[in-house]
Short mmCIF file of C-alpha atoms in Angstrom, two decimals:
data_model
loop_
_atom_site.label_atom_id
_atom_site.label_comp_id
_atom_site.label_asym_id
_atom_site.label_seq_id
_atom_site.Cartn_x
_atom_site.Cartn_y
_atom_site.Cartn_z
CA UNK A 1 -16.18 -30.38 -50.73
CA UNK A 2 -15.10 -27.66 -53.00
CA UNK A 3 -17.58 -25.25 -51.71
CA UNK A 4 -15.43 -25.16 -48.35
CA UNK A 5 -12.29 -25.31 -49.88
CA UNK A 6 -12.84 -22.41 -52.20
CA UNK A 7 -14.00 -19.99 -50.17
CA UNK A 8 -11.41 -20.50 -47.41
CA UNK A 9 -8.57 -20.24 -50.03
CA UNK A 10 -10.11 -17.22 -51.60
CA UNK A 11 -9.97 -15.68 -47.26
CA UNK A 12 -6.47 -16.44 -47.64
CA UNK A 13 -5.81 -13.48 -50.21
CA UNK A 14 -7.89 -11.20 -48.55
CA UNK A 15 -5.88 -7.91 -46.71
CA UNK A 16 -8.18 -8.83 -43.32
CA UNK A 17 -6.48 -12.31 -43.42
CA UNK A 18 -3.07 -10.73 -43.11
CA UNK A 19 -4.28 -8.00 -40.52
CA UNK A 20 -5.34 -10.51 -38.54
CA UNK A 21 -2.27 -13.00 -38.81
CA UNK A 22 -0.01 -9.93 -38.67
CA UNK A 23 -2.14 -9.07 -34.88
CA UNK A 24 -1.86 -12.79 -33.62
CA UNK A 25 1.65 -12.19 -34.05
CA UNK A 26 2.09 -8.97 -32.23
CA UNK A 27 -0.29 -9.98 -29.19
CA UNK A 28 2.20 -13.24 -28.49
CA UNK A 29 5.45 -10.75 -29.07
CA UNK A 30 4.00 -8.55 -27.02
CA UNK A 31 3.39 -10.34 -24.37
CA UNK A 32 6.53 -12.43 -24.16
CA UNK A 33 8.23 -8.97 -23.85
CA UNK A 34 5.83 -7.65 -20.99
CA UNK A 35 7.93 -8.71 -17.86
CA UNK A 36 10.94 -7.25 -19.97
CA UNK A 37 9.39 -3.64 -19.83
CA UNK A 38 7.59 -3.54 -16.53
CA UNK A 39 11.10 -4.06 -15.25
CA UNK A 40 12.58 -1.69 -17.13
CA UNK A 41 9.68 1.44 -16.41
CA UNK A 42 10.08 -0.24 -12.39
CA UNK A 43 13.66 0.74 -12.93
CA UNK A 44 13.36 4.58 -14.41
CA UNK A 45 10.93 5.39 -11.39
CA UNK A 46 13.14 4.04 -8.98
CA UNK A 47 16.20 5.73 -10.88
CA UNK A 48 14.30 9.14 -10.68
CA UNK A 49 13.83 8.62 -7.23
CA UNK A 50 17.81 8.18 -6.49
CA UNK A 51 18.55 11.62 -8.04
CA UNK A 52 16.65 13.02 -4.98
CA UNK A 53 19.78 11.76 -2.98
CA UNK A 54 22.42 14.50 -1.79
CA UNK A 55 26.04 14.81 -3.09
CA UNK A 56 27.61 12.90 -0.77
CA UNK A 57 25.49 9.82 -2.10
CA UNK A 58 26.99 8.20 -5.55
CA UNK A 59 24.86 6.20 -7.57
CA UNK A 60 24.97 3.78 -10.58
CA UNK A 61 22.26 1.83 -12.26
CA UNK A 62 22.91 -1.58 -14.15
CA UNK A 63 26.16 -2.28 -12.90
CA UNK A 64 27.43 -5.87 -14.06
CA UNK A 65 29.61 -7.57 -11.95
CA UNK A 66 31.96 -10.65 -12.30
CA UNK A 67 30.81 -13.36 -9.92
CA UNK A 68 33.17 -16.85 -9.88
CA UNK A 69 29.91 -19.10 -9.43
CA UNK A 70 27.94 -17.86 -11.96
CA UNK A 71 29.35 -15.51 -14.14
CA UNK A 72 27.93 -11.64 -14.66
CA UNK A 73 25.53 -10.66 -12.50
CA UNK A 74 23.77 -7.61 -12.95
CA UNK A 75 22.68 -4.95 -10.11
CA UNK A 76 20.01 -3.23 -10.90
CA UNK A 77 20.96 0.18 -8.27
CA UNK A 78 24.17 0.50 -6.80
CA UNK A 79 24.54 3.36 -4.04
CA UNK A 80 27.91 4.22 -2.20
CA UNK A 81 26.85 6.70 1.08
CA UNK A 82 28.64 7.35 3.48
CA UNK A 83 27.14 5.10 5.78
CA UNK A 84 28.21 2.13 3.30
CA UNK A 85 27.23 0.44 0.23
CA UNK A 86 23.33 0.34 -0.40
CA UNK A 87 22.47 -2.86 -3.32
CA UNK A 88 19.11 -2.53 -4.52
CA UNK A 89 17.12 -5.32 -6.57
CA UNK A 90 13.76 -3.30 -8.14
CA UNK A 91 10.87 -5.64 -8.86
CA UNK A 92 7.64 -3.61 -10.56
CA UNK A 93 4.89 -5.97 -10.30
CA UNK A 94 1.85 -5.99 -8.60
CA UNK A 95 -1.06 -7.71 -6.37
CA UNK A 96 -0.14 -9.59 -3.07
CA UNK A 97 3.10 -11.34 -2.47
CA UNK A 98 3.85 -13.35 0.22
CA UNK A 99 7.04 -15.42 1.32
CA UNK A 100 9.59 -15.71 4.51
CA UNK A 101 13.73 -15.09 4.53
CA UNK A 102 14.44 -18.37 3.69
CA UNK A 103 12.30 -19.49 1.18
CA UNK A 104 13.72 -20.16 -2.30
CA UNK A 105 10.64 -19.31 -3.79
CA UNK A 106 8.28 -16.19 -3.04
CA UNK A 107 4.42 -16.07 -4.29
CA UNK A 108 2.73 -13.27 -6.47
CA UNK A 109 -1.28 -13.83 -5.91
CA UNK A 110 -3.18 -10.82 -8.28
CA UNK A 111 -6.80 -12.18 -8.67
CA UNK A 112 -6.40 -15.61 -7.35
CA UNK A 113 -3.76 -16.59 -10.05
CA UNK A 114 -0.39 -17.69 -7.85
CA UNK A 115 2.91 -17.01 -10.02
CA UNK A 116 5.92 -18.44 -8.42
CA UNK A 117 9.37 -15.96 -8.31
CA UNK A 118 12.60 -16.43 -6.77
CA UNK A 119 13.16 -14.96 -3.75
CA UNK A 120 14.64 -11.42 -4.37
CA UNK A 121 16.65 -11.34 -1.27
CA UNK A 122 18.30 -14.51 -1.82
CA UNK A 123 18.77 -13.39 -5.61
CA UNK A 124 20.39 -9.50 -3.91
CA UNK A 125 22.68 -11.86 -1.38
CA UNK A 126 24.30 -12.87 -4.65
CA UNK A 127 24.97 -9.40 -6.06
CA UNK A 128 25.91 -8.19 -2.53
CA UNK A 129 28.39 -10.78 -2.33
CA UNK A 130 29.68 -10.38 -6.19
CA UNK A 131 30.41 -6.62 -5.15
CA UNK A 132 32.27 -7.92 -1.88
CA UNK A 133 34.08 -10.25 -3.94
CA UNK A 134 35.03 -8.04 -6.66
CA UNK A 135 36.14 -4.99 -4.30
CA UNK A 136 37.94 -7.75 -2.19
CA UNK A 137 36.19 -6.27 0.57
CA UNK A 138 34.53 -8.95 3.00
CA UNK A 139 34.04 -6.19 5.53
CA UNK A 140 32.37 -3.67 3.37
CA UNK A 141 29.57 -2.13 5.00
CA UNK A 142 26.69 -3.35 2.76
CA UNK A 143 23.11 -3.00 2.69
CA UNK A 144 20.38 -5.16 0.88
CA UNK A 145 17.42 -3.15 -0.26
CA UNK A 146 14.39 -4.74 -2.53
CA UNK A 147 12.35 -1.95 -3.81
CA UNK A 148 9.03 -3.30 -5.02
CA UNK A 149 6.31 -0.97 -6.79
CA UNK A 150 3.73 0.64 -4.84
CA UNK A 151 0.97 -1.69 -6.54
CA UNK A 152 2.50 -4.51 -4.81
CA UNK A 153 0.69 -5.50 -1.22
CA UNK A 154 3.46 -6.93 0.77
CA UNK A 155 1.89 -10.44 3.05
CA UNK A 156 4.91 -11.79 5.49
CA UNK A 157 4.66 -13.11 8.76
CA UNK A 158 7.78 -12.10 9.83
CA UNK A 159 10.43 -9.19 9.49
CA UNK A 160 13.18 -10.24 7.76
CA UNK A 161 16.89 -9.61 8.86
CA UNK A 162 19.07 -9.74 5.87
CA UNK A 163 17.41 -7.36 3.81
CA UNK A 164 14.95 -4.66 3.83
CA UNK A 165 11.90 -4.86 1.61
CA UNK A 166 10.13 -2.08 1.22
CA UNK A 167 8.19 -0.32 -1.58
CA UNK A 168 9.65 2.34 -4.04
CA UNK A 169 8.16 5.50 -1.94
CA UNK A 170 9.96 4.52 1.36
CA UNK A 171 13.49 3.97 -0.62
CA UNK A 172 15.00 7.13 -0.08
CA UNK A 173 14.39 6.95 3.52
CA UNK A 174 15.87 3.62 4.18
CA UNK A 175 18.86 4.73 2.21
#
């Protein structure tokens, strides 16, 4: 039994041990923080895009906002034109996605594997009405934009009413 034991105990000391506990390590961090940066980089590009808005357009990026049912909420692009307020939700992912108006849930498909989300315009409605509510302004002219990234192949049956969805290219004309 020894002649097992030893050896693997004597591994244990070794630097290519460590190396390879200290890479096991990184791969799960890594990939628990993933969604964390796509998100953010989705965000920069569609930041970079806003600055190619005029003067008469002012824009903010990560505005949190008090909201009574669920505390902070936070907006990912906030844009006051003077056509009225534009509230965009930016999701950077990628492969097919597929879901109606009213669903709470939306699908991501990328090579067969289905990942469920929650349904961006339902999860904008809530920031749009946050903004409403904090402004005190039930009448505010507002406008629900989600900006996916151009990877993303958009699959609904319908248009939807509430919300335009469109992909990060076409923002600055919707705006």
């Amino acid at each position: 039994m020894s002649i097992f034991i030893e050896p693997f105990f004597t591994f244990l000391k070794t630097p290519i041990f460590w190396i390879l506990i200290f890479l096991m390590i990184l791969s799960v961090w890594s990939n628990r923080q993933m969604p964390k940066w796509r998100g953010s980089w989705g965000e920069r590009q569609v930041n970079r895009l806003l600055t190619q808005l005029g003067p008469e357009y002012k824009v903010w990026h990560d505005v949190y906002v008090w909201n009574k049912e669920y505390g902070m909420t936070q907006i990912d692009h906030l844009v006051v034109s003077p056509y009225g307020l534009h509230v965009i939700e930016t999701k950077h992912y990628s492969g097919w996605i597929f879901g109606s108006e009213r669903q709470k849930y939306w699908t991501q498909v990328i090579y067969k594997k289905k990942q469920r989300m929650y349904n961006p315009i339902r999860q904008n409605y809530g920031h749009v009405q946050a903004i409403k509510n904090y402004l005190r302004d039930n009448e505010l002219n507002t406008y629900s934009i989600i900006a996916f990234s151009p990877s993303v192949e958009f699959k609904f049956k319908e248009p939807f009413k509430t919300a335009k969805v469109v992909h990060f290219n076409e923002l600055i004309t919707v705006i």
